[in-house]
Amino acid sequence: MTPNWTVVRVLRDRDAALCLAALVVSGFGTSALWLASGVWVKDLTGSNGLAALCVLALWAPTLAGPALGTLADLTRRRPLLIALNLLPAALLPTLVTVDSPGRLWLLLTVLFLYGAAAVVHEAAKSALVAAAVAPELLGDFNGLRTTAVEGMKLLAPLAGAGVYAAYGGPSVALLDAASFVCAAGLYACLRVREDRPAPSAPGLRARTAEGTRFLWGHPRLRPLVLAGGAVMLCAGFNGALIYAVVERLGHSPAYTGALYAAQGAGSVAVGLVSGPALRRLGERRFAAYGIALTAVAVAARAIPLDGVALVCGAAIGAGLPCVLIAALTAVQQETPGPLLGRVSGTAGTLLFTPNVIGLAAGAGLVEVVEPPPLLLLCGLGLLTAAVPLAQRAASASRTAARSPSDANPA
């Protein structure tokens, strides 16, 4: 099966195409707000650390991922996805009142609730996609999903920066709210048949524990998720340095839009080839190669040149999603449907909670330490995360290549 044909098969599926369209629409608004919120706070307060706290507020709810993911197994996923898009659409218009540092608490609160809805949304969407897309095409779908969502970095940050510069942060918030209303309408058009969830263990804690036990005891899922968590720790740390990197380049905070656009270009490229690459390399090697590429690009950001910064942004965009695509695809392929929401939520916590820690550490250190040593340290940490996956992949290849007589000599 050629790569082009698998992509066409995914796009010709009505429900898969609608899911991708919903992700494009909401991803556009989210990417625009993600950039604008940091610039907004930077302009209000002048602090790089407080600007990084906007992203921290968005990621913090992943700490409760196992419990929030369990909610996706308690009801049908399609109506839940509709509600989870309408919730942020209702919250975001309140940000029109944020016009001074004294209102910063409202922006951070809305971003936190926005992030909590996103955790449940991710678990429900993962389960719905696994039911709608053939298992052998999940890698292609997740790659296209990366292309759709991360590809918004080609347009959304620049659009968000433009809207912010012309009309201010409240206008970006209203744009994002409109994107979520459109996404809710697209999910309403899905025709996926869903059975009522079967009874499970009584109590939220017991249901959550079922997903945790399954993931932790699975030999294929655990190494990928743990490696992904280590990568996201470093990615969060690197993300908190972005405004300091832009400052060293001699640009205004709005220049972050150009760096995110370069990162989006890299993500578009890797998303289009991830399905065939997963089948050819296997999950571990695909993830290890992507981590190594990210490590080199993060370290090279210490060079204060515009061209280097843009190339590094593209390389980070290409490398960083690899381990996430590999882990998500494995979770969808290996997890029974009734458990998929809570297992996805648990995987999300293990993957993205370290990102929150990295953001917090980076936001603190960037105020007292120059970026170059921090970037080099982050690159070294990423290389360390790639080594176990590369070693296990090589070991598995050698084992598969051995003949029965090699394994059992006469």
Coordinates of C-alpha atoms in Angstrom, one line a residue:
M1 CA 0.0 0.0 0.0
T2 CA 1.6 3.3 -1.1
P3 CA 1.8 6.3 1.2
N4 CA -0.3 8.4 -1.0
W5 CA -3.1 5.8 -1.2
T6 CA -3.2 5.4 2.6
V7 CA -3.6 9.2 3.0
V8 CA -6.4 9.2 0.4
R9 CA -8.2 6.4 2.2
V10 CA -8.1 8.4 5.4
L11 CA -9.4 11.5 3.8
R12 CA -12.1 9.7 1.9
D13 CA -13.6 8.5 5.1
R14 CA -16.4 11.1 6.0
D15 CA -16.1 10.9 9.7
A16 CA -12.3 11.0 9.7
A17 CA -12.3 14.0 7.4
L18 CA -14.8 15.8 9.6
C19 CA -12.6 15.1 12.7
L20 CA -9.6 16.5 10.8
A21 CA -11.6 19.6 9.8
A22 CA -12.7 20.2 13.4
L23 CA -9.1 20.0 14.5
V24 CA -8.0 22.4 11.8
V25 CA -10.6 25.0 12.8
S26 CA -10.2 24.8 16.6
G27 CA -6.4 24.4 16.2
F28 CA -6.3 27.7 14.3
G29 CA -7.9 29.5 17.1
T30 CA -5.9 27.8 19.8
S31 CA -2.5 28.5 18.1
A32 CA -3.5 32.1 17.6
L33 CA -4.4 32.5 21.3
W34 CA -1.4 30.6 22.5
L35 CA 0.9 33.1 20.9
A36 CA -1.2 36.2 21.6
S37 CA -1.7 35.4 25.3
G38 CA 2.1 35.4 25.9
V39 CA 2.6 38.6 23.9
W40 CA -0.4 40.1 25.7
V41 CA 1.1 39.4 29.2
K42 CA 4.6 40.5 28.1
D43 CA 3.1 43.9 26.9
L44 CA 1.1 44.3 30.1
T45 CA 3.9 43.4 32.6
G46 CA 7.2 43.4 30.7
S47 CA 8.0 40.0 32.3
N48 CA 9.3 37.0 30.3
G49 CA 8.4 34.7 33.2
L50 CA 4.8 35.8 33.5
A51 CA 4.4 35.5 29.7
A52 CA 5.6 31.9 30.0
L53 CA 3.0 31.3 32.7
C54 CA 0.2 31.5 30.1
V55 CA 1.4 28.3 28.5
L56 CA 1.9 26.8 32.0
A57 CA -1.8 27.6 32.8
L58 CA -2.8 25.8 29.6
W59 CA -0.8 22.7 30.3
A60 CA -1.4 22.4 34.1
P61 CA -4.7 20.4 33.9
T62 CA -2.8 17.5 32.4
L63 CA -1.8 16.7 36.0
A64 CA -5.4 15.4 36.4
G65 CA -5.3 13.5 33.1
P66 CA -6.2 10.1 34.4
A67 CA -9.3 11.3 36.2
L68 CA -10.3 13.7 33.4
G69 CA -9.8 11.0 30.8
T70 CA -12.1 8.7 32.8
L71 CA -14.9 11.1 32.1
A72 CA -14.6 10.3 28.3
D73 CA -15.5 6.6 29.1
L74 CA -18.7 7.5 31.0
T75 CA -20.7 8.8 28.1
R76 CA -20.9 8.8 24.3
R77 CA -17.9 10.6 22.9
R78 CA -19.6 12.6 20.1
P79 CA -22.0 14.7 22.3
L80 CA -19.2 15.1 24.8
L81 CA -16.9 16.5 22.1
I82 CA -19.7 19.0 21.1
A83 CA -20.0 20.2 24.7
L84 CA -16.3 20.4 25.2
N85 CA -16.0 22.8 22.2
L86 CA -18.9 25.0 23.3
L87 CA -17.4 25.4 26.8
P88 CA -14.3 27.4 25.8
A89 CA -16.4 29.3 23.3
A90 CA -18.5 30.5 26.2
L91 CA -15.4 31.3 28.4
L92 CA -13.2 33.2 26.0
P93 CA -15.4 36.3 25.5
T94 CA -14.8 37.2 29.2
L95 CA -11.2 38.1 28.2
V96 CA -12.4 41.3 26.6
T97 CA -12.1 42.9 30.1
V98 CA -8.4 42.1 30.5
D99 CA -6.8 45.5 30.0
S100 CA -4.3 45.8 33.0
P101 CA -2.0 43.7 35.1
G102 CA -4.7 43.6 37.7
R103 CA -6.8 41.5 35.4
L104 CA -4.1 39.0 34.7
W105 CA -5.8 36.5 37.1
L106 CA -8.8 36.3 34.8
L107 CA -6.7 35.4 31.7
L108 CA -4.8 32.7 33.6
T109 CA -8.1 31.3 35.0
V110 CA -9.7 31.1 31.6
L111 CA -6.6 29.5 30.1
F112 CA -6.6 26.9 32.9
L113 CA -10.2 25.9 32.3
Y114 CA -9.5 25.9 28.6
G115 CA -6.7 23.4 29.2
A116 CA -8.9 21.2 31.4
A117 CA -11.5 21.0 28.7
A118 CA -8.8 20.1 26.2
V119 CA -7.6 17.2 28.3
V120 CA -11.1 15.6 28.3
H121 CA -11.5 16.5 24.6
E122 CA -8.2 14.8 23.7
A123 CA -9.2 11.5 25.5
A124 CA -12.7 11.5 23.9
K125 CA -11.4 12.3 20.4
S126 CA -8.7 9.6 20.7
A127 CA -11.4 7.0 21.5
L128 CA -13.8 8.2 18.8
V129 CA -11.0 8.1 16.1
A130 CA -10.0 4.6 17.2
A131 CA -13.6 3.4 16.6
A132 CA -13.9 5.2 13.2
V133 CA -10.5 4.5 11.5
A134 CA -9.1 1.1 10.6
P135 CA -6.2 0.1 12.9
E136 CA -3.6 -0.1 10.1
L137 CA -4.4 3.5 9.1
L138 CA -4.2 5.1 12.6
G139 CA -0.6 6.1 12.1
D140 CA -1.5 7.9 8.9
F141 CA -4.5 9.6 10.6
N142 CA -2.4 10.7 13.5
G143 CA 0.2 12.0 11.1
L144 CA -2.4 14.0 9.2
R145 CA -3.7 15.2 12.5
T146 CA -0.3 16.5 13.3
T147 CA -0.1 18.2 9.9
A148 CA -3.6 19.7 10.5
V149 CA -3.1 21.0 14.0
E150 CA 0.6 21.8 14.0
G151 CA 0.4 23.1 10.5
M152 CA -1.7 25.9 11.9
K153 CA 1.6 27.3 13.1
L154 CA 2.1 28.4 9.5
L155 CA -0.9 30.7 9.6
A156 CA -2.4 31.1 13.0
P157 CA 0.5 32.7 14.9
L158 CA 1.1 35.2 12.2
A159 CA -2.7 35.9 12.0
G160 CA -2.9 36.0 15.8
A161 CA 0.0 38.4 15.9
G162 CA -1.6 40.6 13.2
V163 CA -5.0 40.7 14.9
Y164 CA -3.3 41.4 18.2
A165 CA -1.2 44.2 16.8
A166 CA -4.2 45.8 15.1
Y167 CA -7.0 45.2 17.6
G168 CA -5.5 43.8 20.8
G169 CA -5.8 40.6 22.8
P170 CA -9.6 40.6 23.3
S171 CA -10.1 40.3 19.5
V172 CA -7.9 37.2 19.4
A173 CA -9.9 35.6 22.2
L174 CA -13.2 36.3 20.2
L175 CA -11.6 34.7 17.1
D176 CA -10.7 31.6 19.1
A177 CA -14.3 31.4 20.5
A178 CA -15.7 31.5 17.0
S179 CA -13.4 28.7 16.0
F180 CA -14.7 26.5 18.7
V181 CA -18.3 27.1 17.7
C182 CA -17.4 26.0 14.2
A183 CA -15.7 22.9 15.5
A184 CA -18.7 22.0 17.6
G185 CA -20.8 22.1 14.4
L186 CA -18.5 19.8 12.6
Y187 CA -18.6 17.2 15.4
A188 CA -22.4 17.5 15.3
C189 CA -22.2 16.3 11.7
L190 CA -20.4 13.0 12.5
R191 CA -22.3 9.7 11.9
V192 CA -20.3 7.4 14.1
R193 CA -22.6 4.9 15.9
E194 CA -21.8 4.7 19.6
D195 CA -23.1 2.2 22.1
R196 CA -23.9 3.3 25.6
P197 CA -20.8 2.7 27.8
A198 CA -20.9 -0.6 29.6
P199 CA -20.8 -0.6 33.5
S200 CA -17.3 -0.4 34.9
A201 CA -15.7 -0.5 38.3
P202 CA -17.7 1.6 40.8
G203 CA -16.3 5.0 41.7
L204 CA -14.1 7.4 39.8
R205 CA -10.9 6.3 41.6
A206 CA -11.4 2.6 40.7
R207 CA -12.2 3.4 37.1
T208 CA -9.2 5.6 36.8
A209 CA -6.9 2.9 38.3
E210 CA -8.1 0.5 35.6
G211 CA -6.6 2.7 32.9
T212 CA -3.4 3.3 34.9
R213 CA -2.8 -0.4 35.5
F214 CA -3.3 -1.3 31.8
L215 CA -0.9 1.3 30.6
W216 CA 1.8 0.7 33.1
G217 CA 1.7 -3.0 32.6
H218 CA 1.8 -2.9 28.8
P219 CA 5.4 -3.7 27.4
R220 CA 4.8 -1.8 24.2
L221 CA 3.2 1.3 25.6
R222 CA 5.1 2.1 28.7
P223 CA 8.6 2.7 27.1
L224 CA 7.1 5.0 24.5
V225 CA 5.1 7.0 27.0
L226 CA 8.0 7.4 29.4
A227 CA 10.3 8.5 26.6
G228 CA 7.7 10.9 25.4
G229 CA 7.4 12.4 29.0
A230 CA 11.1 13.0 29.1
V231 CA 11.0 14.7 25.8
M232 CA 8.1 16.9 26.8
L233 CA 10.0 17.9 30.0
C234 CA 12.8 19.3 27.8
A235 CA 10.3 20.8 25.3
G236 CA 8.6 22.7 28.1
F237 CA 11.9 24.0 29.4
N238 CA 12.8 25.0 25.8
G239 CA 9.4 26.7 25.3
A240 CA 9.8 28.9 28.4
L241 CA 13.0 30.3 26.8
I242 CA 11.4 31.4 23.6
Y243 CA 10.9 35.0 24.5
A244 CA 14.5 35.3 25.8
V245 CA 15.7 33.8 22.5
V246 CA 13.7 36.4 20.6
E247 CA 15.1 39.1 22.8
R248 CA 18.7 38.0 22.1
L249 CA 17.9 38.2 18.4
G250 CA 17.0 41.8 18.8
H251 CA 13.3 41.5 17.9
S252 CA 10.0 42.4 19.6
P253 CA 8.0 39.6 21.3
A254 CA 5.7 39.4 18.2
Y255 CA 8.7 37.8 16.3
T256 CA 7.8 34.6 18.1
G257 CA 5.1 34.2 15.4
A258 CA 7.8 33.7 12.8
L259 CA 9.5 31.0 14.9
Y260 CA 6.3 29.2 15.5
A261 CA 5.5 29.4 11.8
A262 CA 8.8 27.7 11.0
Q263 CA 8.0 25.0 13.6
G264 CA 4.6 24.5 11.9
A265 CA 6.3 23.9 8.6
G266 CA 8.4 21.1 10.1
S267 CA 5.4 19.5 11.7
V268 CA 3.5 19.6 8.4
A269 CA 6.3 17.7 6.7
V270 CA 6.7 15.0 9.3
G271 CA 2.9 14.5 9.6
L272 CA 2.6 13.7 6.0
V273 CA 5.2 10.9 6.1
S274 CA 4.6 9.6 9.7
G275 CA 2.3 6.7 8.7
P276 CA 4.8 5.1 6.2
A277 CA 7.7 5.9 8.5
L278 CA 6.1 4.2 11.4
R279 CA 5.5 1.1 9.3
R280 CA 9.1 1.1 7.9
L281 CA 11.0 2.0 11.1
G282 CA 8.8 0.8 13.9
E283 CA 7.6 3.0 16.7
R284 CA 10.8 3.1 18.7
R285 CA 13.2 4.0 15.9
F286 CA 10.8 6.6 14.5
A287 CA 10.5 8.2 18.0
A288 CA 14.3 8.0 18.6
Y289 CA 15.3 9.7 15.4
G290 CA 12.8 12.5 16.0
I291 CA 14.1 13.1 19.5
A292 CA 17.7 13.2 18.3
L293 CA 16.8 15.8 15.6
T294 CA 15.0 17.9 18.3
A295 CA 18.0 17.7 20.6
V296 CA 20.4 19.1 17.9
A297 CA 18.0 21.9 17.0
V298 CA 17.4 23.0 20.6
A299 CA 21.1 23.2 21.3
A300 CA 21.7 25.2 18.1
R301 CA 19.3 27.8 19.2
A302 CA 22.1 29.1 21.4
I303 CA 23.5 30.7 18.2
P304 CA 21.9 34.2 18.0
L305 CA 21.3 34.4 14.2
D306 CA 17.9 34.7 12.6
G307 CA 18.6 32.1 9.9
V308 CA 19.7 29.6 12.5
A309 CA 16.7 30.3 14.7
L310 CA 14.3 29.7 11.8
V311 CA 16.0 26.5 10.7
C312 CA 16.0 25.2 14.3
G313 CA 12.3 26.0 14.6
A314 CA 11.6 23.9 11.5
A315 CA 13.7 21.0 12.8
I316 CA 12.0 21.1 16.2
G317 CA 8.7 21.0 14.5
A318 CA 9.7 17.9 12.5
G319 CA 11.4 16.1 15.4
L320 CA 9.2 16.7 18.4
P321 CA 5.9 15.2 17.2
C322 CA 7.5 11.8 16.3
V323 CA 7.5 10.3 19.8
L324 CA 4.0 11.7 20.4
I325 CA 2.6 10.2 17.1
A326 CA 4.2 6.9 17.9
A327 CA 2.9 6.8 21.5
L328 CA -0.7 7.9 20.6
T329 CA -0.9 5.4 17.7
A330 CA 0.3 2.5 19.9
V331 CA -2.3 3.5 22.6
Q332 CA -5.1 3.5 20.1
Q333 CA -4.1 0.2 18.6
E334 CA -3.4 -1.7 21.8
T335 CA -6.2 -0.4 24.2
P336 CA -9.7 -1.9 24.3
G337 CA -12.4 0.6 23.4
P338 CA -14.1 0.8 26.8
L339 CA -10.8 1.7 28.5
L340 CA -9.5 4.0 25.8
G341 CA -10.6 7.3 27.3
R342 CA -8.9 6.8 30.7
V343 CA -5.8 5.1 29.1
S344 CA -5.4 8.1 26.8
G345 CA -5.9 10.4 29.7
T346 CA -3.2 8.6 31.7
A347 CA -0.9 8.6 28.8
G348 CA -1.5 12.3 28.3
T349 CA -0.6 13.0 31.9
L350 CA 2.7 11.0 31.7
L351 CA 3.5 12.7 28.4
F352 CA 2.5 16.3 29.2
T353 CA 2.8 16.8 32.9
P354 CA 6.6 16.9 32.5
N355 CA 6.0 19.7 30.1
V356 CA 4.3 21.7 32.9
I357 CA 7.4 21.1 35.1
G358 CA 9.7 22.1 32.3
L359 CA 7.8 25.3 31.7
A360 CA 7.8 26.2 35.4
A361 CA 11.6 25.5 35.7
G362 CA 12.3 27.4 32.5
A363 CA 10.2 30.4 33.5
G364 CA 12.1 30.6 36.8
L365 CA 15.6 30.1 35.4
V366 CA 15.2 32.4 32.4
E367 CA 15.1 35.4 34.7
V368 CA 18.5 34.6 36.3
V369 CA 20.5 32.6 33.7
E370 CA 21.4 33.5 30.1
P371 CA 19.7 31.3 27.4
P372 CA 22.8 29.6 25.8
P373 CA 23.8 27.3 28.7
L374 CA 20.1 26.4 29.3
L375 CA 19.6 25.5 25.7
L376 CA 22.7 23.3 25.6
L377 CA 21.5 21.5 28.8
C378 CA 18.1 21.0 27.3
G379 CA 19.6 19.5 24.1
L380 CA 21.7 17.1 26.2
G381 CA 18.6 16.0 28.1
L382 CA 16.8 15.2 24.8
L383 CA 19.7 13.1 23.5
T384 CA 19.6 11.1 26.8
A385 CA 15.9 10.4 26.2
A386 CA 16.6 9.0 22.7
V387 CA 19.2 6.5 23.8
P388 CA 16.9 3.8 25.4
L389 CA 14.5 3.8 22.5
A390 CA 17.3 3.4 20.0
Q391 CA 19.0 0.6 22.0
R392 CA 15.7 -1.3 22.4
A393 CA 14.9 -1.0 18.7
A394 CA 18.4 -2.2 17.7
S395 CA 18.1 -5.2 20.1
A396 CA 14.7 -6.1 18.7
S397 CA 16.0 -6.0 15.2
R398 CA 18.9 -8.3 16.1
T399 CA 16.6 -10.7 17.8
A400 CA 14.2 -10.8 14.8
A401 CA 17.2 -11.4 12.4
R402 CA 18.4 -14.5 14.3
S403 CA 17.4 -17.9 12.9
P404 CA 16.0 -20.7 15.0
S405 CA 19.3 -22.5 14.8
D406 CA 21.1 -19.4 16.1
A407 CA 18.7 -19.3 19.1
N408 CA 18.9 -23.0 19.7
P409 CA 22.3 -24.4 18.7
A410 CA 22.6 -28.1 18.2

